Amino acid sequence: MEQSWKSARGIFAAALALPLFWLVVFFLFPLGIVWLYSFGENRGLTDIALTGTLSNYLRALEPLYLKIFVKSAGIAALTTGLCLVIGFPVALAITFAPPKAKGWLLMFIMLPFWTNLLIRTYALIAVLRNEGYINQSLRAGWGLANGLATRLGQAPLASFQPVELLHNNFAVVLGLVYVHLPFMVLPLYSALDRLDTSLLEASLDLGAGHLRTLFRIVVPLALPGIASGVLITFIPALGAYLTPDLLGGPDSQMIASVIERQFKRANDWPFGAAMSFLLMYLTFIGIAIQGALSRKSREPG
Amino acid sequence: MTLTGPGSASRRSLLAAMGAAAIGITFTACGEKPGTATAGAGEGSNLNFYNWDTYIGETTLADFKSASGIDVNMSLFANNDELFAKLKAGNPGYDVIVPSNEFVTRMVQANLIQPLDHTKLPNLKNIDPTFLNPDYDPGRKYSAPYTWLVLGIGYRKSKVKSVPDSWKWLFDSDQYKGRIALLSESADLIRLSAKYKGHSVNDIPPDLVAEIEKMLIRQKPFVKAFHDDNGQDMLVAGDVDLVLEYNGDIAQVMKDDPDIGFVIPKEGSLINSDSLCIPKGAPRPNNAHAFINYMMDAKAGAAISKTIMYPTPNAAAKALMPESYRNNPVIFPPAEVMARCEYGAFEGAEKAKFYEEVITRVRAS
C-alpha cells in the first residue's frame, strides 16, 4: 500500500533525521569551513584570518593556474571521450548478453572496484615500465626475430630499445581510462537495459540498417544515460590526483596535485581552498548542463 | 618546502598514498597499568610515539619496556607536512615526534614543541659533538638528534660515461636525457640548483631563483619523471639511470645491486637530520624524556642503526657497529665532502609558497 509522506510526517522526519544530521555535521559543515578558508589569509604559520579577500581566487585565475585548469580539463575530456567510445559497445554487449552471462559480465566490470586504487596503479606501473611486462614481451619477440634473421643469413637487427610507455601523458590517460571505465559502463548499461526493444525491432522492420538504428534510435534514447556517464567520469577524472602523480612525467601536472601541494608543502590553505572550490563550481556547472540535457530529452521531440 | 624525511624509503610513499599513515600501529595493546620503577610520577606507564615508517629497531620498543616499564604506542606519519598539519590543529596526544631539521625551526616558531630538559637526558654525551649545536636548533634546546642523511645522485654504473659528480648532469645537461628522475620537492630542487650555481642553499636572491627557474624549464624535457621519494626503485627497475635521492635509500639498494653507485656532487649538497622532540601539550613529558634518553643509548642506538641503515649521529652507537656500516662511504661520506654540505634553514612561510609556485611554473611550462 502506498502512502504519501505527508500522512506520516513523524516517521518521515525520524527516518530523515540521522542522514540529515550526518550530511550537515560531516559534510556541509567541514565543507563550509574550507569554503570560508578560501576567503582568508595566512597569519603566521598556523592561523588563518577570514578577511573576506578575493585575492586567492584572483591568484587561482592567473594564467599559470588557469593553464593547468584547462590542461586538466582537456585530459579529463579526452579520458571521458575514450571511456564513452570504449564503454558504449561494452554496455551494449552486456545489454544483449544472455541473462545468465549478464550478472557475470557486470561483476567483471565492477571487480576492479574491490581492489585499492593504489594497488591497481602500481600494477599498471609493473606492466608499463621499461623493464615491465609489455617491454619484456617485446624484447623476447625482438630476440626471436633477431635469431631468425641471423639464421637466414641476414644482418642482425639493431639492439632492442624499450618503448617509452610510462611517465608521460599517454600513461596518464591510459591510467585514467582504466580507472574510470566502470563509471561510464554502469550508467550506460542501466540506460540501455531499460530500452524498449520493440522500438529497435520496428526500426529494423521498417528498413533501417543496424548502424542507422544504433545512431538514430539507441543513442538518442540512451542520451540521459550517456550524459550521466559523461558527468560521473569527467568529474573524478578532472580531480584525479594519484594517477597523474604516479604514472605521469614531468609534463603531467594536473590541478589536484597543485591543490595537494598548497595544503601540505606550501602550507597555503586559503589558496588551496580557493582552487578546490573553483573545481567544485565547475562541477556544479557540469551538473546543471546534465540536468538541462535530461530535461530536454524528456520533452516530447 | 619540505624535506620529505630522511628515511623516506619508498615504503613511506606507499603508506602515504594509501592513507594508512593515519592509522596508528599499536605495538602494545594493553592500556594503563600500574607504573613501574622509572616511569614518571603520575604519568602512568605508557607513551605515544609518532614516527616515520621503518624507522626504528626491531626490538627497540620491547627493550625499552623491559628497561623502564613504559609501553610505547607507535603511530606513523609519511612526511613532515603531515606531521605539521596534524599538530597545527592541536596536539592529539603525542608525547614524542620526529620532525626533520627545517621543521624543528618551523614548529618552534609556530609554538608547537616544548624545550627539552637536558638534565633528564644524560645520554646526550653519546652524541658526536658536531651534531650538538646545529643552526636549526642552537644548543639543542628543543631537539635530540636521531639520524641524518644527505642528498646526492644515485646512478647505474654501466650506463654512465663517468661518475656523475656534478649537479650539472641532473639540472643543466642533455647528456642523460630521458634517464633522469628528480625528487619532487620544490625547495630541495631550488636549493640544490643554487648550490650548482655556486651559492649557498639558504638566502637565495630572487634573481638567482629566476635564473634557476629558466635553467629547470630548459632541463625539463630531458627529465623522465619527478619521483615521490621512490627514486631508488626507479633506479633498480631500470626506468632511469640517474636519480636525486638520499644516501640511505641508495645504500639499501646497493646491497643487492652492485651496478648502482652514489655520489655527492662536488658542488656540495643538502644535509637533513631527524630529531626527537616533545610537542606542546604532550600528556607525559617525563616518560617522553626517559624515552628520548633511551633512544640515545649506545646499545639501543646501534640496534636501531642495524635495522634502518641510516647514518647515526650517535658516536657511542656507531662504535658498536660493524666495519661494513662504519666505513661505508655512502652512509658516511668523507669529511671533506660533508664539509661542502649545508642544512636548509626554515626561511618563513612566504619563501615556501614562493618556491612552490616556481616549481609549479616549471612543471606547467
XYZ file of C-alpha atoms in Angstrom:
666
model
C 0.000 0.000 0.000
C 1.427 3.323 -0.936
C 1.278 6.185 1.433
C 2.043 9.810 0.909
C 4.835 11.029 3.137
C 2.540 13.828 4.235
C 0.333 11.382 6.086
C 3.252 10.054 8.120
C 5.299 13.118 8.917
C 6.618 11.717 12.188
C 8.062 8.572 10.635
C 9.398 10.560 7.715
C 11.135 13.034 9.994
C 12.580 10.242 12.135
C 13.913 8.412 9.099
C 15.392 11.599 7.696
C 16.943 12.902 10.911
C 20.027 10.698 11.024
C 21.143 11.038 7.390
C 20.441 14.759 7.558
C 22.477 15.075 10.731
C 25.271 13.115 9.079
C 25.157 15.265 5.958
C 25.278 18.524 7.878
C 27.846 17.617 10.532
C 30.266 15.585 8.437
C 29.837 17.078 5.002
C 28.287 20.530 4.785
C 29.891 21.925 7.916
C 33.521 20.923 7.115
C 32.974 21.944 3.511
C 31.693 25.288 4.736
C 34.879 25.784 6.723
C 37.016 25.115 3.667
C 34.804 27.493 1.717
C 35.405 30.193 4.341
C 39.162 29.478 4.199
C 39.084 30.338 0.510
C 38.300 33.923 1.544
C 41.045 34.016 4.184
C 44.705 34.906 4.543
C 47.549 33.191 6.346
C 48.545 34.778 9.643
C 51.817 33.305 10.795
C 52.343 29.578 10.452
C 49.211 28.140 11.968
C 46.407 30.701 11.788
C 44.103 31.757 9.012
C 42.334 35.109 9.248
C 38.989 35.218 7.453
C 39.231 38.623 5.859
C 36.788 38.141 3.011
C 39.544 38.740 0.494
C 39.143 37.606 -3.095
C 42.904 37.503 -3.652
C 43.026 33.688 -3.523
C 40.513 33.408 -6.333
C 42.269 36.097 -8.328
C 45.552 34.239 -7.922
C 43.902 30.968 -8.974
C 42.716 32.709 -12.140
C 46.232 33.853 -13.108
C 47.365 32.446 -16.457
C 49.694 29.935 -14.747
C 46.923 28.191 -12.818
C 44.282 28.768 -15.493
C 46.516 26.915 -17.926
C 46.764 23.980 -15.515
C 42.963 24.005 -15.087
C 42.485 23.984 -18.858
C 45.038 21.225 -19.309
C 43.421 19.101 -16.596
C 40.010 19.650 -18.199
C 41.489 18.614 -21.556
C 42.921 15.407 -20.133
C 39.638 14.681 -18.324
C 37.669 15.322 -21.535
C 39.932 13.014 -23.542
C 39.547 10.365 -20.845
C 35.766 10.757 -20.885
C 35.640 10.557 -24.672
C 37.720 7.387 -24.746
C 35.637 5.873 -21.949
C 32.485 6.618 -23.954
C 33.858 5.121 -27.161
C 35.081 2.003 -25.357
C 32.264 1.796 -22.817
C 29.295 2.123 -25.167
C 29.888 -1.130 -27.105
C 30.654 -2.889 -23.822
C 27.395 -1.689 -22.256
C 25.512 -2.634 -25.424
C 27.043 -6.102 -25.420
C 26.084 -6.635 -21.780
C 22.537 -5.464 -22.504
C 22.104 -8.042 -25.239
C 24.002 -10.817 -23.470
C 22.010 -13.828 -22.243
C 20.567 -13.178 -18.746
C 22.883 -15.715 -17.123
C 26.021 -14.104 -18.524
C 24.822 -10.584 -17.637
C 25.485 -10.962 -13.937
C 28.979 -12.258 -14.550
C 29.804 -9.557 -17.057
C 28.617 -6.846 -14.690
C 30.689 -8.384 -11.942
C 33.799 -8.292 -14.144
C 33.159 -4.592 -14.740
C 32.928 -3.947 -11.013
C 35.728 -6.273 -9.970
C 38.440 -3.576 -10.107
C 36.488 -1.567 -7.502
C 37.235 -4.253 -4.988
C 40.945 -3.561 -5.352
C 42.562 -0.486 -3.893
C 43.226 2.212 -6.497
C 46.845 2.420 -5.436
C 47.406 -1.298 -5.956
C 45.826 -1.082 -9.410
C 48.038 1.863 -10.299
C 51.196 0.097 -9.153
C 50.121 -2.925 -11.192
C 49.929 -0.648 -14.237
C 53.423 0.591 -13.467
C 54.649 -3.014 -13.447
C 53.077 -3.534 -16.861
C 54.255 -0.312 -18.495
C 57.757 0.351 -17.160
C 60.907 -0.073 -19.238
C 61.553 -3.483 -17.687
C 57.799 -4.161 -17.440
C 55.750 -6.971 -18.911
C 54.977 -5.276 -22.221
C 58.583 -4.337 -22.890
C 59.834 -7.751 -21.761
C 57.469 -9.443 -24.204
C 58.566 -7.100 -26.966
C 62.191 -7.804 -26.099
C 61.590 -11.559 -26.282
C 59.849 -11.147 -29.640
C 62.715 -8.979 -30.870
C 65.187 -11.637 -29.760
C 63.304 -14.320 -31.688
C 63.150 -12.166 -34.812
C 66.847 -11.461 -34.451
C 67.644 -15.182 -34.165
C 65.558 -15.882 -37.237
C 67.241 -13.109 -39.193
C 70.754 -14.360 -38.448
C 69.759 -17.939 -39.266
C 68.520 -16.741 -42.641
C 71.882 -15.101 -43.200
C 70.612 -11.555 -42.715
C 72.490 -8.910 -40.820
C 71.460 -8.888 -37.107
C 68.889 -6.279 -36.110
C 69.762 -3.215 -34.092
C 69.679 -3.697 -30.328
C 66.263 -3.535 -28.663
C 65.061 -0.124 -27.488
C 62.261 -0.314 -24.904
C 59.077 1.545 -25.857
C 58.518 4.519 -23.542
C 55.113 3.763 -22.053
C 55.425 5.136 -18.539
C 55.937 8.658 -17.180
C 54.205 10.561 -19.948
C 50.747 11.898 -20.779
C 49.895 8.691 -22.611
C 50.309 6.727 -19.379
C 48.152 9.243 -17.504
C 45.278 8.985 -19.998
C 45.611 5.202 -20.132
C 45.516 5.001 -16.343
C 42.544 7.357 -16.093
C 40.575 5.435 -18.736
C 41.379 2.172 -16.979
C 40.206 3.513 -13.624
C 37.100 5.352 -14.849
C 35.724 2.925 -17.402
C 33.282 1.302 -14.920
C 31.877 4.756 -14.098
C 30.909 5.034 -17.760
C 29.747 1.474 -18.422
C 27.351 1.183 -15.480
C 25.094 4.213 -16.189
C 25.175 3.376 -19.909
C 24.124 -0.161 -19.124
C 21.262 0.942 -16.899
C 20.016 3.299 -19.630
C 20.337 0.708 -22.386
C 18.805 -2.050 -20.303
C 15.593 -0.064 -19.939
C 15.400 0.390 -23.688
C 12.165 -0.834 -25.258
C 13.422 -3.464 -27.703
C 10.211 -3.261 -29.718
C 11.395 0.146 -30.927
C 14.560 -1.467 -32.280
C 12.548 -4.197 -33.983
C 10.285 -1.575 -35.511
C 13.273 0.347 -36.816
C 14.811 -2.776 -38.342
C 11.461 -3.880 -39.788
C 10.974 -0.518 -41.409
C 14.213 -0.907 -43.291
C 16.850 0.918 -41.231
C 20.210 -0.824 -41.078
C 21.883 -1.782 -37.802
C 24.152 1.235 -37.727
C 21.320 3.574 -38.579
C 19.176 2.030 -35.842
C 22.074 2.466 -33.415
C 22.614 6.130 -34.140
C 19.013 7.214 -34.798
C 17.212 5.157 -32.164
C 19.552 3.737 -29.493
C 21.821 6.706 -28.953
C 19.028 9.331 -28.638
C 17.121 7.100 -26.240
C 20.233 6.463 -24.160
C 21.137 10.162 -24.059
C 20.320 10.686 -20.356
C 22.496 7.655 -19.536
C 25.284 8.990 -21.719
C 25.031 12.400 -20.055
C 25.229 10.993 -16.542
C 28.053 8.617 -17.577
C 29.985 11.535 -19.058
C 29.445 13.559 -15.916
C 30.470 10.952 -13.381
C 33.529 10.082 -15.454
C 34.575 13.656 -16.147
C 34.324 14.953 -12.573
C 36.606 12.428 -10.841
C 38.966 12.445 -13.841
C 39.276 16.233 -13.520
C 40.209 15.898 -9.857
C 42.411 12.829 -10.339
C 45.492 13.014 -8.182
C 47.073 9.621 -7.659
C 47.114 8.530 -11.305
C 48.865 11.566 -12.818
C 51.226 11.654 -9.856
C 52.360 8.041 -10.198
C 52.115 7.461 -13.956
C 52.842 10.951 -15.247
C 56.071 12.503 -16.426
C 57.417 15.997 -15.842
C 54.676 17.405 -18.123
C 51.746 15.670 -16.478
C 50.955 18.108 -13.697
C 47.204 18.211 -13.036
C 45.280 20.623 -10.856
C 44.674 18.187 -7.985
C 48.421 17.789 -7.411
C 48.797 21.564 -7.282
C 45.981 21.760 -4.719
C 47.530 18.990 -2.632
C 50.823 20.864 -2.516
C 49.072 24.008 -1.227
C 47.637 22.115 1.714
C 50.877 20.356 2.513
C 54.191 21.675 1.288
C 53.248 25.281 0.621
C 51.129 25.436 3.818
C 48.784 27.822 1.989
C 45.344 26.504 2.863
C 43.376 29.577 1.689
C 44.802 29.328 -1.823
C 44.291 25.549 -1.906
C 40.706 26.036 -0.725
C 40.051 28.609 -3.451
C 41.316 26.245 -6.149
C 39.286 23.342 -4.717
C 36.160 25.462 -4.821
C 36.827 26.625 -8.359
C 36.894 22.936 -9.223
C 33.612 22.486 -7.385
C 31.972 25.404 -9.176
C 32.967 23.757 -12.457
C 31.328 20.556 -11.204
C 28.090 22.410 -10.438
C 28.106 23.844 -13.947
C 28.544 20.320 -15.301
C 25.626 19.036 -13.235
C 23.476 21.930 -14.401
C 24.254 21.127 -18.041
C 23.460 17.477 -17.455
C 20.171 18.403 -15.751
C 19.237 20.605 -18.685
C 20.054 17.805 -21.119
C 17.962 15.222 -19.325
C 15.030 17.661 -19.062
C 15.275 18.308 -22.748
C 15.291 14.621 -23.601
C 12.130 14.109 -21.579
C 10.277 16.751 -23.585
C 8.379 15.296 -26.489
C 10.533 15.833 -29.533
C 59.276 23.458 1.379
C 60.000 20.410 2.826
C 62.268 17.823 3.247
C 60.306 14.711 2.993
C 62.093 12.955 5.537
C 65.095 11.257 5.551
C 64.370 7.771 5.839
C 61.869 8.272 3.188
C 62.117 4.892 1.638
C 59.538 4.054 -0.952
C 57.569 2.270 1.710
C 56.769 5.626 3.141
C 55.367 6.960 -0.076
C 53.278 3.856 -0.445
C 51.994 4.318 3.032
C 51.253 7.953 2.438
C 49.307 7.262 -0.676
C 47.223 4.605 0.973
C 46.373 6.976 3.755
C 47.405 4.253 6.064
C 49.721 6.569 7.891
C 46.805 7.917 9.813
C 46.207 4.556 11.370
C 48.233 4.078 14.461
C 50.003 0.818 14.779
C 49.677 -0.310 18.304
C 52.532 -2.377 19.458
C 51.241 -2.949 22.892
C 47.553 -3.338 23.207
C 47.442 -3.100 26.954
C 46.237 0.146 28.392
C 47.154 1.768 31.659
C 48.979 -0.400 34.116
C 50.406 0.445 37.464
C 53.529 2.477 36.859
C 56.850 0.815 37.430
C 60.183 1.938 38.628
C 61.418 4.641 36.229
C 58.095 5.730 34.816
C 57.467 9.371 35.604
C 55.337 10.157 38.607
C 51.631 10.340 37.915
C 52.000 9.743 34.187
C 51.041 6.106 34.016
C 53.255 3.717 32.170
C 52.664 4.438 28.553
C 53.747 6.849 25.842
C 52.516 7.895 22.384
C 55.317 7.978 19.835
C 54.699 9.454 16.349
C 57.374 8.218 13.956
C 58.267 7.581 10.301
C 57.622 4.128 8.887
C 60.504 1.598 9.062
C 62.382 3.989 11.256
C 63.069 2.117 14.474
C 64.922 -1.025 15.595
C 63.075 -4.327 15.524
C 63.079 -4.785 19.279
C 63.665 -1.205 20.448
C 60.188 -0.653 21.882
C 60.104 -4.025 23.658
C 63.614 -3.427 25.036
C 62.551 -0.013 26.296
C 59.580 -1.583 28.007
C 61.682 -4.130 29.847
C 64.139 -1.395 30.835
C 61.589 1.152 32.045
C 58.159 -0.480 32.250
C 56.739 2.043 29.802
C 54.549 0.805 26.959
C 55.108 2.699 23.729
C 52.235 3.135 21.278
C 53.793 3.996 17.938
C 51.810 5.673 15.154
C 53.291 6.512 11.772
C 53.383 9.580 9.562
C 54.562 9.772 5.975
C 56.158 13.197 5.733
C 56.810 16.385 7.663
C 53.852 18.131 6.091
C 51.536 15.531 7.505
C 53.145 15.822 10.931
C 52.868 19.606 10.831
C 49.287 19.609 9.569
C 48.273 17.224 12.332
C 49.846 19.188 15.180
C 48.757 22.528 13.711
C 45.204 21.675 14.738
C 46.262 20.892 18.329
C 48.281 18.015 19.787
C 46.040 14.931 19.725
C 48.073 13.276 22.500
C 51.560 12.582 21.117
C 54.464 12.600 23.562
C 57.412 12.223 21.181
C 57.615 13.203 17.497
C 60.390 13.021 14.871
C 60.481 16.175 12.685
C 63.321 16.980 10.276
C 65.710 19.891 10.814
C 63.869 22.633 8.963
C 60.627 21.606 10.591
C 62.126 21.798 14.055
C 62.612 25.540 13.449
C 59.196 25.850 11.870
C 57.468 24.101 14.763
C 59.375 26.115 17.352
C 58.256 29.298 15.577
C 54.697 28.006 15.428
C 54.915 27.277 19.146
C 54.213 23.582 18.653
C 57.120 21.974 20.540
C 58.457 22.447 24.052
C 62.042 22.781 25.282
C 63.906 19.668 26.412
C 65.222 19.285 29.955
C 68.870 18.317 29.387
C 69.281 17.149 32.997
C 66.939 14.272 32.126
C 68.953 13.393 29.010
C 72.383 12.233 30.263
C 72.872 10.159 27.094
C 73.417 13.367 25.123
C 77.071 12.645 25.993
C 76.968 9.816 23.399
C 76.237 12.224 20.559
C 79.008 13.312 18.217
C 79.724 16.944 19.287
C 79.355 18.175 15.676
C 75.626 17.465 15.981
C 75.118 19.272 19.274
C 74.853 22.839 18.036
C 73.087 22.860 14.653
C 71.843 26.097 13.068
C 68.264 24.881 13.098
C 68.241 24.403 16.875
C 71.192 26.143 18.592
C 72.245 24.291 21.729
C 69.729 21.505 21.062
C 67.180 23.335 23.163
C 64.233 21.607 21.506
C 65.504 18.537 19.705
C 67.661 15.459 20.311
C 69.419 14.108 17.197
C 68.183 10.762 15.862
C 69.581 10.288 12.326
C 70.875 12.389 9.488
C 71.209 11.987 5.750
C 72.336 13.755 2.658
C 71.021 14.168 -0.903
C 73.133 13.022 -3.824
C 72.980 11.286 -7.187
C 72.244 7.571 -7.346
C 73.312 6.152 -10.706
C 73.684 2.949 -12.699
C 77.414 2.442 -13.177
C 77.160 0.599 -16.514
C 75.068 3.365 -18.084
C 77.094 6.489 -17.281
C 80.189 7.740 -19.120
C 81.929 8.692 -15.902
C 80.948 9.201 -12.272
C 78.256 11.952 -12.436
C 79.894 14.041 -9.744
C 78.197 17.335 -10.545
C 74.589 18.611 -10.279
C 75.148 19.603 -13.902
C 74.153 16.106 -15.021
C 70.759 16.447 -13.343
C 69.978 20.139 -13.801
C 71.875 21.550 -16.750
C 72.775 18.985 -19.417
C 71.137 16.791 -22.048
C 73.839 14.128 -21.759
C 71.468 11.717 -19.988
C 68.188 12.904 -21.461
C 65.153 10.789 -20.648
C 67.091 8.888 -17.983
C 66.892 11.354 -15.098
C 64.437 11.335 -12.191
C 64.284 14.288 -9.791
C 62.802 14.388 -6.313
C 59.523 16.331 -6.440
C 60.424 18.625 -3.550
C 60.313 22.242 -4.668
C 62.635 23.655 -2.030
C 65.208 20.881 -2.468
C 65.310 21.381 -6.248
C 65.818 25.134 -5.978
C 68.358 24.866 -3.169
C 70.464 22.263 -4.949
C 70.312 24.295 -8.157
C 71.615 27.262 -6.177
C 74.408 25.047 -4.893
C 75.229 24.139 -8.503
C 75.377 27.849 -9.331
C 77.909 28.318 -6.536
C 75.513 29.844 -3.987
C 74.561 28.622 -0.532
C 71.312 26.645 -0.170
C 69.993 29.474 2.027
C 69.265 33.165 1.358
C 68.985 32.642 -2.374
C 68.414 36.062 -4.023
C 65.290 36.383 -6.239
C 67.270 36.996 -9.429
C 69.161 33.735 -8.881
C 65.841 31.937 -8.347
C 64.639 33.386 -11.672
C 67.801 32.115 -13.331
C 67.287 28.687 -11.729
C 63.696 28.624 -12.961
C 64.918 29.234 -16.525
C 67.522 26.502 -16.171
C 64.999 23.956 -14.871
C 62.493 24.803 -17.621
C 65.291 24.255 -20.136
C 66.170 20.967 -18.450
C 62.621 19.636 -18.088
C 62.376 17.910 -21.490
C 65.362 15.768 -20.510
C 63.800 14.700 -17.198
C 61.888 11.441 -17.228
C 59.921 11.924 -14.020
C 59.566 13.767 -10.743
C 59.526 10.991 -8.162
C 57.919 10.846 -4.759
C 60.991 9.680 -2.925
C 60.915 6.271 -4.617
C 63.902 7.097 -6.821
C 65.824 4.027 -5.654
C 63.027 1.783 -7.010
C 63.092 3.534 -10.386
C 66.856 3.082 -10.497
C 66.665 -0.621 -9.611
C 63.829 -1.220 -12.112
C 65.854 0.382 -14.914
C 63.354 3.185 -15.557
C 66.099 5.756 -15.198
C 69.875 5.786 -14.783
C 70.297 8.895 -12.616
C 68.179 9.850 -9.598
C 68.221 12.582 -6.998
C 67.920 10.620 -3.735
C 69.007 10.333 -0.123
C 72.147 8.347 0.664
C 70.308 5.941 2.997
C 67.797 4.958 0.300
C 70.539 4.248 -2.229
C 72.646 2.392 0.377
C 69.720 -0.003 0.898
C 69.510 -0.982 -2.786
C 73.280 -1.048 -3.347
C 73.451 -4.120 -1.139
C 71.509 -6.108 -3.766
C 72.607 -4.428 -6.981
C 76.384 -3.869 -7.319
C 75.821 -1.893 -10.538
C 74.395 1.025 -8.538
C 76.573 3.848 -7.271
C 76.050 7.007 -5.246
C 77.900 10.281 -5.368
C 77.589 13.603 -3.591
C 78.325 16.178 -6.303
C 81.460 18.241 -5.978
C 79.451 21.469 -5.535
C 78.115 20.164 -2.206
C 74.627 19.221 -1.113
C 71.818 19.428 1.440
C 72.000 17.611 4.758
C 68.824 16.622 6.548
C 68.531 15.475 10.092
C 65.659 13.918 12.015
C 65.283 14.805 15.642
C 63.292 13.603 18.626
C 61.085 16.346 20.043
C 58.312 16.715 22.610
C 55.258 18.535 21.236
C 53.440 21.191 23.267
C 50.618 19.652 25.251
C 52.289 16.245 25.497
C 50.446 14.377 28.275
C 53.546 12.546 29.597
C 56.660 14.750 29.359
C 58.618 12.700 31.928
C 58.097 9.439 30.080
C 58.959 11.288 26.880
C 62.318 12.381 28.316
C 63.016 8.834 29.527
C 62.270 7.506 26.026
C 64.389 10.100 24.221
C 67.250 9.372 26.606
C 66.909 5.650 25.893
C 66.971 6.255 22.127
C 70.386 7.922 22.536
C 71.783 4.974 24.495
C 74.789 3.368 22.782
C 73.411 -0.172 22.574
C 69.858 0.881 21.742
C 71.191 3.273 19.085
C 73.306 0.530 17.498
C 70.288 -1.812 17.398
C 68.308 0.885 15.590
C 71.092 1.574 13.076
C 71.365 -2.125 12.325
C 67.743 -2.161 11.210
C 67.343 1.147 9.444
C 70.874 1.590 7.999
C 70.825 5.383 8.146
C 73.798 7.379 9.356
C 73.679 7.878 13.106
C 74.846 10.994 14.945
C 75.428 8.793 17.990
C 79.213 8.284 18.267
C 78.947 5.647 21.004
C 76.405 3.651 18.985
C 78.473 3.948 15.811
C 81.475 2.483 17.651
C 79.429 -0.655 18.328
C 78.522 -1.113 14.653
C 80.342 -3.450 12.247
C 83.040 -2.232 9.886
C 80.697 -2.557 6.851
C 78.465 0.167 8.275
C 81.059 2.421 9.874
C 83.297 2.573 6.824
C 80.593 2.604 4.159
C 81.345 5.769 2.121
C 77.717 6.024 1.040
C 76.351 6.027 4.584
C 79.234 8.128 5.944
C 80.668 10.263 3.133
C 84.228 11.513 3.741
C 84.600 14.597 5.943
C 85.842 16.813 3.102
C 82.668 16.018 1.149
C 80.421 16.680 4.131
C 82.214 19.994 4.681
C 80.649 21.240 1.433
C 77.124 20.298 2.553
C 74.702 22.531 4.433
C 71.412 22.327 6.287
C 68.492 24.039 4.588
C 67.133 26.623 7.003
C 63.489 27.480 7.513
C 63.132 30.894 5.929
C 59.480 31.685 6.559
C 56.144 30.708 5.094
C 56.358 33.190 2.215
C 59.535 31.562 0.902
C 57.889 28.138 0.974
C 54.969 29.484 -1.069
C 57.320 31.203 -3.474
C 59.416 28.062 -4.125
C 56.264 26.021 -4.600
C 54.993 28.449 -7.227
C 58.321 28.463 -9.072
C 58.255 24.675 -9.420
C 54.553 24.728 -10.386
C 55.577 27.099 -13.204
C 58.432 24.805 -14.234
C 56.136 21.808 -14.382
C 53.392 23.680 -16.226
C 55.741 25.136 -18.844
